[in-house]
C-alpha cells in the first residue's frame, strides 16, 4: 500500500479481504463477543506513520498477508478473521486511545501490537485492564509482558539481546572498552543499555562513557565529542533507525571511525537510505536473517514479495508469526471468548514460526536465538547466530 493510502486508511481499517473502499470501521453489526456475523474481529495498533513508520507498515503488511492466507484457507472453524488497524504514530498516549478504540468501538477479541516497547507498555495496560489478550510481535523490553497475564510476545527480551551484543563485542570484536549512547525517551533503549552494561562488565569489559539523548534531538555532536574523547573501541547505540542514521553521520563527520553497535531497533531499510556509508562496518542483533535458506523463511519471503513487491524485514516476519500464532490459538481455544483465547495462547508450544519455533514460556515470552547482522557496503549481511550469551562464541 502506498503511504498516502495508508494515511487515508490509518484511522481504522478493515484489512483482510477488503479493499480500499472498505477503509471504514463497521459502526454496526459487531457485538461485544467480538464476532460480527461470521467474522472474528482482531485489532492491531502500530506506527503506520511517524518517526518509526517502517516498523508499523512492515508489521501491518505481514499481518494482512497472514489474515488473507488464513481466510483463503477457510478461516477459523468457518469464520473469517477481520483486522482493524489503528495508527498510533508510536506515541504512548496515542497507543492508549488506539487500543481503547479497538476494544470499545471495534469490539475486537484480541490485539496485535505494538512494535516499540514504550507504546506496547501504554497499550498493553489497557488490554490487561479490559481482559483482552495482546500479542506484541516485537517489543523486547522486559516490562511489557510483566503488565499481566493477558500480555504476550513472540520474540526474545532485551536482557538476552543486550547480553548477545556484549558477547559479540567481547569475543568477536575483542573490545575491552565500549561507550554507550542511549535514547532516554524510549523504554527499549534505556533497558537495552542497562542490560548491556551489566553483561559486558561481567565479562571483564569497561564502559568508557555513558551519554544519552532525547527523541526530539537532532544535533548529537556535543555528546559525540565527549564519547570521542573517551576513546572507546565501539559505541553501543540501542536506538531506532532514524536516530541511529543521523547519529552515525554526525559521528563520522567528527572523525569517529570505530564500529557502532545496536539492537533490533536498527532493522529498517531506512537505516541505510538515511545513514548511507556511515553505517558500514557496524553490527546489530536481530531476530532472524531474512536471506536464510530455511524453507519456512523462503516460503514467507516469496509470499510477501508476491503481494508487496519488496523484501520483508524481520519486523514483518515477527508480525506474521504473531498473527499466525494467534490464529492457531483461536483454533485450539475452547471458545472465542477473550479469556479462552488467552488460555490457548499461554499453552502454545513449539509453534513453527518463520522466526523459529515458538513456545510461550511462563513469563509469556518466547526464548529464541538471536542473529548478528553486519552492515557491509550498504547491505545487511548475516554474521552469526548466538543462542546462549553466557557461553563463549566458540561454544554456540
Ligand atoms: N525491540 C524493539 C522495541 O522493543 C522494537 C523492534 C523490534 C524494532 C524488531 C525493530 C525490529 O522497542
mmCIF file of C-alpha atoms and ligand atoms in Angstrom:
data_model
loop_
_atom_site.group_PDB
_atom_site.id
_atom_site.type_symbol
_atom_site.label_atom_id
_atom_site.label_comp_id
_atom_site.label_asym_id
_atom_site.label_seq_id
_atom_site.Cartn_x
_atom_site.Cartn_y
_atom_site.Cartn_z
ATOM 1 C CA UNK A 1 0.000 0.000 0.000
ATOM 2 C CA UNK A 2 1.351 3.464 -0.735
ATOM 3 C CA UNK A 3 1.998 5.696 2.229
ATOM 4 C CA UNK A 4 -0.722 8.140 1.131
ATOM 5 C CA UNK A 5 -3.284 5.381 1.086
ATOM 6 C CA UNK A 6 -2.023 4.194 4.426
ATOM 7 C CA UNK A 7 -2.555 7.605 5.931
ATOM 8 C CA UNK A 8 -6.038 7.839 4.463
ATOM 9 C CA UNK A 9 -6.889 4.447 5.816
ATOM 10 C CA UNK A 10 -4.994 4.534 9.081
ATOM 11 C CA UNK A 11 -7.894 5.781 11.186
ATOM 12 C CA UNK A 12 -9.452 2.351 11.268
ATOM 13 C CA UNK A 13 -9.038 -0.161 8.535
ATOM 14 C CA UNK A 14 -10.575 -3.485 7.822
ATOM 15 C CA UNK A 15 -7.742 -5.141 6.017
ATOM 16 C CA UNK A 16 -8.315 -8.794 5.458
ATOM 17 C CA UNK A 17 -10.057 -9.411 2.200
ATOM 18 C CA UNK A 18 -11.383 -5.861 1.943
ATOM 19 C CA UNK A 19 -10.163 -3.235 -0.481
ATOM 20 C CA UNK A 20 -9.562 0.473 -0.156
ATOM 21 C CA UNK A 21 -13.260 1.222 -0.442
ATOM 22 C CA UNK A 22 -13.624 -0.610 2.823
ATOM 23 C CA UNK A 23 -11.459 1.837 4.758
ATOM 24 C CA UNK A 24 -14.047 2.356 7.417
ATOM 25 C CA UNK A 25 -14.759 0.591 10.628
ATOM 26 C CA UNK A 26 -18.099 -1.137 10.631
ATOM 27 C CA UNK A 27 -20.097 1.016 13.018
ATOM 28 C CA UNK A 28 -22.791 -1.550 13.484
ATOM 29 C CA UNK A 29 -23.068 -5.270 13.333
ATOM 30 C CA UNK A 30 -20.307 -6.079 15.801
ATOM 31 C CA UNK A 31 -21.401 -7.315 19.186
ATOM 32 C CA UNK A 32 -19.498 -7.442 22.441
ATOM 33 C CA UNK A 33 -18.371 -11.022 21.845
ATOM 34 C CA UNK A 34 -16.107 -9.811 19.071
ATOM 35 C CA UNK A 35 -17.852 -11.548 16.234
ATOM 36 C CA UNK A 36 -19.784 -9.770 13.569
ATOM 37 C CA UNK A 37 -21.829 -12.304 11.661
ATOM 38 C CA UNK A 38 -19.301 -14.795 10.505
ATOM 39 C CA UNK A 39 -16.220 -12.717 11.278
ATOM 40 C CA UNK A 40 -13.717 -12.829 14.120
ATOM 41 C CA UNK A 41 -12.561 -9.306 14.961
ATOM 42 C CA UNK A 42 -8.891 -8.691 15.726
ATOM 43 C CA UNK A 43 -7.253 -5.325 16.466
ATOM 44 C CA UNK A 44 -3.819 -4.083 15.508
ATOM 45 C CA UNK A 45 -2.108 -0.893 16.666
ATOM 46 C CA UNK A 46 1.174 0.454 15.396
ATOM 47 C CA UNK A 47 3.258 3.246 13.911
ATOM 48 C CA UNK A 48 1.720 3.365 10.439
ATOM 49 C CA UNK A 49 3.047 6.942 10.249
ATOM 50 C CA UNK A 50 5.605 8.895 12.309
ATOM 51 C CA UNK A 51 9.328 8.504 13.010
ATOM 52 C CA UNK A 52 9.155 4.687 13.304
ATOM 53 C CA UNK A 53 6.762 4.225 10.382
ATOM 54 C CA UNK A 54 8.603 1.357 8.704
ATOM 55 C CA UNK A 55 8.021 -0.706 11.865
ATOM 56 C CA UNK A 56 4.249 -0.314 11.754
ATOM 57 C CA UNK A 57 3.960 -0.615 7.982
ATOM 58 C CA UNK A 58 6.028 -3.799 7.794
ATOM 59 C CA UNK A 59 4.062 -5.358 10.614
ATOM 60 C CA UNK A 60 0.741 -4.298 9.088
ATOM 61 C CA UNK A 61 1.618 -5.799 5.708
ATOM 62 C CA UNK A 62 2.652 -9.103 7.253
ATOM 63 C CA UNK A 63 -0.444 -9.369 9.437
ATOM 64 C CA UNK A 64 -2.646 -8.659 6.407
ATOM 65 C CA UNK A 65 -0.825 -11.404 4.496
ATOM 66 C CA UNK A 66 -1.368 -13.893 7.345
ATOM 67 C CA UNK A 67 -5.062 -12.983 7.559
ATOM 68 C CA UNK A 68 -5.540 -13.303 3.790
ATOM 69 C CA UNK A 69 -3.895 -16.717 3.754
ATOM 70 C CA UNK A 70 -5.992 -17.883 6.695
ATOM 71 C CA UNK A 71 -9.247 -16.645 5.198
ATOM 72 C CA UNK A 72 -8.486 -18.160 1.804
ATOM 73 C CA UNK A 73 -7.866 -21.477 3.514
ATOM 74 C CA UNK A 74 -11.303 -21.370 5.152
ATOM 75 C CA UNK A 75 -10.681 -19.209 8.241
ATOM 76 C CA UNK A 76 -11.157 -20.454 11.791
ATOM 77 C CA UNK A 77 -13.865 -23.102 12.006
ATOM 78 C CA UNK A 78 -15.587 -21.481 9.039
ATOM 79 C CA UNK A 79 -15.313 -17.903 10.354
ATOM 80 C CA UNK A 80 -13.165 -15.278 8.672
ATOM 81 C CA UNK A 81 -10.788 -13.009 10.563
ATOM 82 C CA UNK A 82 -11.024 -9.235 10.113
ATOM 83 C CA UNK A 83 -8.148 -6.999 11.167
ATOM 84 C CA UNK A 84 -8.890 -3.471 12.413
ATOM 85 C CA UNK A 85 -5.835 -1.180 12.315
ATOM 86 C CA UNK A 86 -5.179 1.930 14.409
ATOM 87 C CA UNK A 87 -2.204 4.235 13.768
ATOM 88 C CA UNK A 88 -0.588 5.491 16.992
ATOM 89 C CA UNK A 89 2.491 7.111 15.399
ATOM 90 C CA UNK A 90 4.412 5.229 18.075
ATOM 91 C CA UNK A 91 3.324 7.744 20.707
ATOM 92 C CA UNK A 92 2.378 6.109 24.030
ATOM 93 C CA UNK A 93 -0.598 8.469 24.584
ATOM 94 C CA UNK A 94 -1.956 7.600 21.130
ATOM 95 C CA UNK A 95 -1.384 3.908 21.818
ATOM 96 C CA UNK A 96 -3.777 4.177 24.769
ATOM 97 C CA UNK A 97 -6.587 5.735 22.717
ATOM 98 C CA UNK A 98 -5.904 3.398 19.781
ATOM 99 C CA UNK A 99 -6.346 0.313 21.948
ATOM 100 C CA UNK A 100 -9.373 1.778 23.731
ATOM 101 C CA UNK A 101 -10.975 2.375 20.333
ATOM 102 C CA UNK A 102 -10.247 -1.148 19.135
ATOM 103 C CA UNK A 103 -11.760 -2.651 22.275
ATOM 104 C CA UNK A 104 -14.723 -0.326 22.840
ATOM 105 C CA UNK A 105 -15.743 0.586 19.283
ATOM 106 C CA UNK A 106 -14.492 -2.279 17.151
ATOM 107 C CA UNK A 107 -15.171 -4.950 19.806
ATOM 108 C CA UNK A 108 -12.053 -6.937 18.994
ATOM 109 C CA UNK A 109 -11.383 -10.194 20.884
ATOM 110 C CA UNK A 110 -7.584 -9.904 20.691
ATOM 111 C CA UNK A 111 -4.982 -7.268 19.879
ATOM 112 C CA UNK A 112 -1.718 -7.454 17.916
ATOM 113 C CA UNK A 113 0.952 -4.823 18.624
ATOM 114 C CA UNK A 114 2.924 -2.720 19.254
ATOM 115 C CA UNK A 115 6.499 -2.794 17.980
ATOM 116 C CA UNK A 116 8.127 -0.051 20.097
ATOM 117 C CA UNK A 117 8.224 -1.074 23.743
ATOM 118 C CA UNK A 118 7.080 2.309 25.115
ATOM 119 C CA UNK A 119 3.916 2.078 23.006
ATOM 120 C CA UNK A 120 3.316 -1.572 23.985
ATOM 121 C CA UNK A 121 3.657 -0.638 27.648
ATOM 122 C CA UNK A 122 0.944 2.019 27.227
ATOM 123 C CA UNK A 123 -1.429 -0.039 25.054
ATOM 124 C CA UNK A 124 -0.797 -3.249 26.966
ATOM 125 C CA UNK A 125 -2.046 -1.703 30.179
ATOM 126 C CA UNK A 126 -5.406 -1.048 28.502
ATOM 127 C CA UNK A 127 -5.608 -4.638 27.185
ATOM 128 C CA UNK A 128 -4.744 -6.102 30.562
ATOM 129 C CA UNK A 129 -7.375 -3.996 32.337
ATOM 130 C CA UNK A 130 -10.019 -4.909 29.759
ATOM 131 C CA UNK A 131 -9.130 -8.618 29.787
ATOM 132 C CA UNK A 132 -8.319 -8.680 26.065
ATOM 133 C CA UNK A 133 -5.281 -10.758 25.082
ATOM 134 C CA UNK A 134 -2.480 -8.849 23.365
ATOM 135 C CA UNK A 135 0.486 -10.283 21.496
ATOM 136 C CA UNK A 136 3.373 -7.948 20.744
ATOM 137 C CA UNK A 137 5.278 -9.215 17.735
ATOM 138 C CA UNK A 138 8.491 -7.434 18.567
ATOM 139 C CA UNK A 139 8.603 -5.381 21.792
ATOM 140 C CA UNK A 140 11.633 -6.622 23.686
ATOM 141 C CA UNK A 141 11.575 -4.566 26.911
ATOM 142 C CA UNK A 142 11.148 -6.894 29.902
ATOM 143 C CA UNK A 143 8.330 -4.895 31.498
ATOM 144 C CA UNK A 144 5.894 -5.372 28.590
ATOM 145 C CA UNK A 145 4.716 -8.882 29.471
ATOM 146 C CA UNK A 146 5.033 -8.116 33.184
ATOM 147 C CA UNK A 147 1.925 -5.930 32.716
ATOM 148 C CA UNK A 148 -0.128 -9.041 33.408
ATOM 149 C CA UNK A 149 -1.430 -12.422 32.330
ATOM 150 C CA UNK A 150 -3.136 -11.172 29.153
ATOM 151 C CA UNK A 151 0.065 -9.788 27.606
ATOM 152 C CA UNK A 152 2.304 -11.967 25.414
ATOM 153 C CA UNK A 153 5.111 -11.605 22.903
ATOM 154 C CA UNK A 154 6.623 -13.876 20.250
ATOM 155 C CA UNK A 155 10.183 -12.504 20.492
ATOM 156 C CA UNK A 156 13.126 -12.637 22.891
ATOM 157 C CA UNK A 157 13.681 -9.946 25.531
ATOM 158 C CA UNK A 158 16.357 -7.270 25.991
ATOM 159 C CA UNK A 159 18.366 -8.837 28.849
ATOM 160 C CA UNK A 160 19.066 -11.626 26.330
ATOM 161 C CA UNK A 161 19.540 -9.399 23.275
ATOM 162 C CA UNK A 162 21.833 -6.952 25.079
ATOM 163 C CA UNK A 163 23.924 -9.803 26.512
ATOM 164 C CA UNK A 164 24.215 -11.178 22.970
ATOM 165 C CA UNK A 165 25.687 -7.844 21.829
ATOM 166 C CA UNK A 166 28.031 -7.786 24.843
ATOM 167 C CA UNK A 167 29.216 -11.322 24.000
ATOM 168 C CA UNK A 168 29.749 -10.308 20.379
ATOM 169 C CA UNK A 169 31.680 -7.134 21.285
ATOM 170 C CA UNK A 170 33.833 -9.043 23.744
ATOM 171 C CA UNK A 171 34.522 -12.273 21.818
ATOM 172 C CA UNK A 172 34.320 -11.230 18.179
ATOM 173 C CA UNK A 173 35.425 -7.587 18.137
ATOM 174 C CA UNK A 174 37.772 -8.181 21.108
ATOM 175 C CA UNK A 175 36.604 -4.864 22.524
ATOM 176 C CA UNK A 176 37.535 -4.112 26.114
ATOM 177 C CA UNK A 177 36.116 -0.577 26.257
ATOM 178 C CA UNK A 178 32.692 0.390 24.832
ATOM 179 C CA UNK A 179 30.798 3.692 25.070
ATOM 180 C CA UNK A 180 27.003 3.752 25.463
ATOM 181 C CA UNK A 181 24.660 6.332 23.882
ATOM 182 C CA UNK A 182 21.023 5.903 24.983
ATOM 183 C CA UNK A 183 17.682 7.393 23.841
ATOM 184 C CA UNK A 184 16.309 8.300 27.267
ATOM 185 C CA UNK A 185 12.743 8.645 25.933
ATOM 186 C CA UNK A 186 12.431 5.001 24.862
ATOM 187 C CA UNK A 187 11.988 2.185 27.378
ATOM 188 C CA UNK A 188 13.626 -0.143 24.852
ATOM 189 C CA UNK A 189 16.796 1.938 24.632
ATOM 190 C CA UNK A 190 17.115 2.525 28.373
ATOM 191 C CA UNK A 191 16.627 -1.167 29.216
ATOM 192 C CA UNK A 192 18.985 -2.312 26.472
ATOM 193 C CA UNK A 193 21.791 -0.060 27.722
ATOM 194 C CA UNK A 194 21.393 -1.201 31.332
ATOM 195 C CA UNK A 195 21.451 -4.850 30.311
ATOM 196 C CA UNK A 196 24.457 -4.383 28.034
ATOM 197 C CA UNK A 197 26.431 -2.675 30.789
ATOM 198 C CA UNK A 198 25.676 -5.499 33.216
ATOM 199 C CA UNK A 199 26.649 -8.242 30.774
ATOM 200 C CA UNK A 200 29.731 -6.517 29.321
ATOM 201 C CA UNK A 201 31.243 -5.585 32.688
ATOM 202 C CA UNK A 202 30.562 -9.132 33.965
ATOM 203 C CA UNK A 203 32.742 -10.333 31.049
ATOM 204 C CA UNK A 204 35.524 -8.022 32.220
ATOM 205 C CA UNK A 205 34.808 -5.151 29.810
ATOM 206 C CA UNK A 206 34.764 -1.446 30.695
ATOM 207 C CA UNK A 207 32.144 1.173 29.839
ATOM 208 C CA UNK A 208 34.230 4.109 28.558
ATOM 209 C CA UNK A 209 31.439 6.695 28.969
ATOM 210 C CA UNK A 210 27.621 6.821 29.067
ATOM 211 C CA UNK A 211 25.732 9.604 27.281
ATOM 212 C CA UNK A 212 22.059 9.989 26.388
ATOM 213 C CA UNK A 213 19.775 11.921 24.033
ATOM 214 C CA UNK A 214 16.060 12.735 23.735
ATOM 215 C CA UNK A 215 13.672 11.691 20.973
ATOM 216 C CA UNK A 216 13.414 15.280 19.726
ATOM 217 C CA UNK A 217 17.196 15.859 19.488
ATOM 218 C CA UNK A 218 18.737 16.365 16.068
ATOM 219 C CA UNK A 219 22.240 17.596 16.947
ATOM 220 C CA UNK A 220 24.230 14.921 18.772
ATOM 221 C CA UNK A 221 27.673 16.462 18.366
ATOM 222 C CA UNK A 222 28.163 17.555 21.987
ATOM 223 C CA UNK A 223 27.654 14.041 23.323
ATOM 224 C CA UNK A 224 29.596 12.506 20.439
ATOM 225 C CA UNK A 225 32.590 14.747 21.119
ATOM 226 C CA UNK A 226 32.634 13.599 24.744
ATOM 227 C CA UNK A 227 32.406 9.987 23.558
ATOM 228 C CA UNK A 228 35.265 10.559 21.116
ATOM 229 C CA UNK A 229 37.446 11.883 23.935
ATOM 230 C CA UNK A 230 36.790 8.730 25.972
ATOM 231 C CA UNK A 231 38.324 6.794 23.067
ATOM 232 C CA UNK A 232 36.119 3.640 23.061
ATOM 233 C CA UNK A 233 36.707 0.698 20.717
ATOM 234 C CA UNK A 234 32.997 0.586 19.855
ATOM 235 C CA UNK A 235 29.862 2.626 20.638
ATOM 236 C CA UNK A 236 26.576 0.980 21.603
ATOM 237 C CA UNK A 237 23.588 2.982 20.280
ATOM 238 C CA UNK A 238 20.426 0.992 21.047
ATOM 239 C CA UNK A 239 18.083 3.478 19.381
ATOM 240 C CA UNK A 240 15.669 3.280 16.465
ATOM 241 C CA UNK A 241 16.871 3.501 12.882
ATOM 242 C CA UNK A 242 16.098 7.169 12.271
ATOM 243 C CA UNK A 243 18.069 8.434 15.274
ATOM 244 C CA UNK A 244 20.886 5.999 14.595
ATOM 245 C CA UNK A 245 21.318 7.042 10.952
ATOM 246 C CA UNK A 246 21.616 10.713 11.952
ATOM 247 C CA UNK A 247 23.951 9.949 14.872
ATOM 248 C CA UNK A 248 26.199 7.794 12.668
ATOM 249 C CA UNK A 249 26.562 10.538 10.057
ATOM 250 C CA UNK A 250 27.475 13.141 12.675
ATOM 251 C CA UNK A 251 29.893 10.697 14.350
ATOM 252 C CA UNK A 252 31.718 10.022 11.073
ATOM 253 C CA UNK A 253 31.859 13.764 10.313
ATOM 254 C CA UNK A 254 33.598 14.256 13.667
ATOM 255 C CA UNK A 255 36.161 11.611 12.731
ATOM 256 C CA UNK A 256 34.808 8.746 14.860
ATOM 257 C CA UNK A 257 35.693 5.596 12.939
ATOM 258 C CA UNK A 258 35.008 2.755 15.397
ATOM 259 C CA UNK A 259 32.145 0.292 14.839
ATOM 260 C CA UNK A 260 28.710 1.303 16.113
ATOM 261 C CA UNK A 261 26.654 -1.445 17.739
ATOM 262 C CA UNK A 262 22.896 -1.713 18.119
ATOM 263 C CA UNK A 263 19.899 -3.968 18.512
ATOM 264 C CA UNK A 264 16.772 -4.896 16.595
ATOM 265 C CA UNK A 265 15.639 -1.253 16.553
ATOM 266 C CA UNK A 266 18.108 -0.717 13.705
ATOM 267 C CA UNK A 267 16.209 -3.057 11.405
ATOM 268 C CA UNK A 268 14.786 -0.853 8.684
ATOM 269 C CA UNK A 269 15.730 -0.208 5.068
ATOM 270 C CA UNK A 270 15.780 3.471 6.076
ATOM 271 C CA UNK A 271 18.867 2.861 8.239
ATOM 272 C CA UNK A 272 20.860 2.539 5.016
ATOM 273 C CA UNK A 273 18.818 5.009 2.963
ATOM 274 C CA UNK A 274 19.395 7.722 5.584
ATOM 275 C CA UNK A 275 22.697 6.616 7.133
ATOM 276 C CA UNK A 276 24.500 5.665 3.935
ATOM 277 C CA UNK A 277 28.172 4.754 4.192
ATOM 278 C CA UNK A 278 28.304 5.952 7.831
ATOM 279 C CA UNK A 279 26.737 2.582 8.716
ATOM 280 C CA UNK A 280 29.339 0.387 7.032
ATOM 281 C CA UNK A 281 31.266 -1.870 9.418
ATOM 282 C CA UNK A 282 28.561 -1.624 12.096
ATOM 283 C CA UNK A 283 26.692 -4.542 13.724
ATOM 284 C CA UNK A 284 23.324 -5.147 15.322
ATOM 285 C CA UNK A 285 21.445 -8.021 16.926
ATOM 286 C CA UNK A 286 18.219 -9.132 15.290
ATOM 287 C CA UNK A 287 15.541 -11.811 15.316
ATOM 288 C CA UNK A 288 16.386 -13.547 12.068
ATOM 289 C CA UNK A 289 18.269 -13.338 8.797
ATOM 290 C CA UNK A 290 15.728 -12.739 6.067
ATOM 291 C CA UNK A 291 18.028 -14.390 3.478
ATOM 292 C CA UNK A 292 18.090 -17.642 5.490
ATOM 293 C CA UNK A 293 17.863 -20.861 3.431
ATOM 294 C CA UNK A 294 15.281 -22.232 5.930
ATOM 295 C CA UNK A 295 12.275 -23.409 3.837
ATOM 296 C CA UNK A 296 9.818 -21.736 6.249
ATOM 297 C CA UNK A 297 11.566 -18.383 5.737
ATOM 298 C CA UNK A 298 11.783 -18.841 1.957
ATOM 299 C CA UNK A 299 8.055 -19.584 1.704
ATOM 300 C CA UNK A 300 7.202 -16.482 3.730
ATOM 301 C CA UNK A 301 9.580 -14.232 1.760
ATOM 302 C CA UNK A 302 8.128 -15.477 -1.552
ATOM 303 C CA UNK A 303 4.515 -14.878 -0.439
ATOM 304 C CA UNK A 304 5.375 -11.425 0.949
ATOM 305 C CA UNK A 305 7.225 -10.417 -2.211
ATOM 306 C CA UNK A 306 4.405 -11.654 -4.428
ATOM 307 C CA UNK A 307 1.944 -9.428 -2.555
ATOM 308 C CA UNK A 308 4.040 -6.320 -1.875
ATOM 309 C CA UNK A 309 6.856 -6.445 -4.478
ATOM 310 C CA UNK A 310 9.646 -5.819 -1.971
ATOM 311 C CA UNK A 311 11.589 -7.850 0.592
ATOM 312 C CA UNK A 312 10.156 -8.213 4.092
ATOM 313 C CA UNK A 313 12.303 -7.328 7.114
ATOM 314 C CA UNK A 314 12.417 -9.165 10.435
ATOM 315 C CA UNK A 315 9.593 -6.950 11.738
ATOM 316 C CA UNK A 316 7.389 -8.394 9.026
ATOM 317 C CA UNK A 317 8.430 -11.931 9.959
ATOM 318 C CA UNK A 318 7.571 -11.276 13.608
ATOM 319 C CA UNK A 319 4.216 -9.692 12.686
ATOM 320 C CA UNK A 320 3.428 -12.735 10.552
ATOM 321 C CA UNK A 321 4.355 -15.085 13.399
ATOM 322 C CA UNK A 322 2.315 -13.127 15.972
ATOM 323 C CA UNK A 323 -0.773 -13.227 13.746
ATOM 324 C CA UNK A 324 -0.424 -16.904 12.866
ATOM 325 C CA UNK A 325 0.234 -17.870 16.472
ATOM 326 C CA UNK A 326 -2.930 -16.011 17.463
ATOM 327 C CA UNK A 327 -4.955 -17.756 14.730
ATOM 328 C CA UNK A 328 -3.564 -21.115 15.848
ATOM 329 C CA UNK A 329 -4.592 -20.344 19.433
ATOM 330 C CA UNK A 330 -8.085 -19.352 18.254
ATOM 331 C CA UNK A 331 -8.434 -22.707 16.500
ATOM 332 C CA UNK A 332 -7.469 -24.523 19.699
ATOM 333 C CA UNK A 333 -9.414 -22.299 22.137
ATOM 334 C CA UNK A 334 -12.474 -23.718 23.943
ATOM 335 C CA UNK A 335 -14.444 -20.730 22.653
ATOM 336 C CA UNK A 336 -13.690 -17.375 21.032
ATOM 337 C CA UNK A 337 -14.080 -15.503 24.308
ATOM 338 C CA UNK A 338 -11.020 -13.374 25.137
ATOM 339 C CA UNK A 339 -10.251 -15.452 28.237
ATOM 340 C CA UNK A 340 -10.358 -18.756 26.350
ATOM 341 C CA UNK A 341 -8.161 -17.268 23.608
ATOM 342 C CA UNK A 342 -5.774 -16.080 26.332
ATOM 343 C CA UNK A 343 -5.531 -19.585 27.779
ATOM 344 C CA UNK A 344 -4.863 -21.080 24.345
ATOM 345 C CA UNK A 345 -2.086 -18.531 23.615
ATOM 346 C CA UNK A 346 -0.495 -19.288 27.003
ATOM 347 C CA UNK A 347 -0.354 -23.011 26.199
ATOM 348 C CA UNK A 348 1.363 -22.543 22.802
ATOM 349 C CA UNK A 349 4.217 -24.996 22.427
ATOM 350 C CA UNK A 350 6.608 -25.427 19.508
ATOM 351 C CA UNK A 351 4.595 -23.328 17.090
ATOM 352 C CA UNK A 352 6.549 -23.404 13.795
ATOM 353 C CA UNK A 353 7.151 -19.705 13.142
ATOM 354 C CA UNK A 354 9.172 -18.039 10.406
ATOM 355 C CA UNK A 355 11.429 -16.628 13.140
ATOM 356 C CA UNK A 356 11.883 -20.080 14.700
ATOM 357 C CA UNK A 357 9.869 -22.459 16.851
ATOM 358 C CA UNK A 358 7.873 -20.520 19.413
ATOM 359 C CA UNK A 359 6.969 -21.799 22.867
ATOM 360 C CA UNK A 360 5.266 -19.284 25.131
ATOM 361 C CA UNK A 361 7.082 -19.610 28.462
ATOM 362 C CA UNK A 362 5.783 -18.997 31.992
ATOM 363 C CA UNK A 363 6.627 -15.279 31.675
ATOM 364 C CA UNK A 364 4.612 -15.099 28.404
ATOM 365 C CA UNK A 365 7.794 -14.535 26.387
ATOM 366 C CA UNK A 366 9.457 -16.637 23.696
ATOM 367 C CA UNK A 367 13.007 -17.931 24.038
ATOM 368 C CA UNK A 368 14.720 -17.830 20.673
ATOM 369 C CA UNK A 369 18.301 -17.375 19.427
ATOM 370 C CA UNK A 370 19.492 -14.008 18.088
ATOM 371 C CA UNK A 371 21.471 -13.319 14.951
ATOM 372 C CA UNK A 372 24.155 -10.691 14.431
ATOM 373 C CA UNK A 373 23.838 -8.657 11.244
ATOM 374 C CA UNK A 374 26.808 -6.800 9.785
ATOM 375 C CA UNK A 375 26.355 -3.769 7.578
ATOM 376 C CA UNK A 376 28.662 -4.268 4.661
ATOM 377 C CA UNK A 377 28.695 -1.971 1.657
ATOM 378 C CA UNK A 378 25.170 -0.738 2.353
ATOM 379 C CA UNK A 379 23.784 -4.265 2.813
ATOM 380 C CA UNK A 380 22.599 -6.279 5.820
ATOM 381 C CA UNK A 381 24.755 -9.411 5.918
ATOM 382 C CA UNK A 382 24.238 -12.371 8.291
ATOM 383 C CA UNK A 383 27.280 -12.703 10.552
ATOM 384 C CA UNK A 384 26.460 -15.320 13.206
ATOM 385 C CA UNK A 385 23.825 -16.853 15.461
ATOM 386 C CA UNK A 386 24.096 -16.619 19.273
ATOM 387 C CA UNK A 387 21.978 -18.956 21.402
ATOM 388 C CA UNK A 388 23.473 -18.519 24.847
ATOM 389 C CA UNK A 389 25.346 -15.284 25.614
ATOM 390 C CA UNK A 390 26.699 -16.802 28.840
ATOM 391 C CA UNK A 391 28.890 -19.082 26.769
ATOM 392 C CA UNK A 392 31.842 -18.006 24.629
ATOM 393 C CA UNK A 393 31.217 -17.748 20.894
ATOM 394 C CA UNK A 394 33.227 -20.898 20.282
ATOM 395 C CA UNK A 395 30.559 -22.880 22.148
ATOM 396 C CA UNK A 396 27.375 -21.548 20.476
HETATM 397 N N1 LIG B 1 12.508 -4.364 20.068
HETATM 398 C C1 LIG B 1 12.111 -3.004 19.762
HETATM 399 C C2 LIG B 1 11.382 -2.430 20.972
HETATM 400 O O1 LIG B 1 11.062 -3.139 21.869
HETATM 401 C C3 LIG B 1 11.244 -2.934 18.535
HETATM 402 C C4 LIG B 1 11.793 -3.578 17.292
HETATM 403 C C5 LIG B 1 11.747 -4.964 17.107
HETATM 404 C C6 LIG B 1 12.341 -2.820 16.287
HETATM 405 C C7 LIG B 1 12.273 -5.570 15.953
HETATM 406 C C8 LIG B 1 12.855 -3.412 15.146
HETATM 407 C C9 LIG B 1 12.855 -4.804 14.986
HETATM 408 O O2 LIG B 1 11.109 -1.267 21.057
#
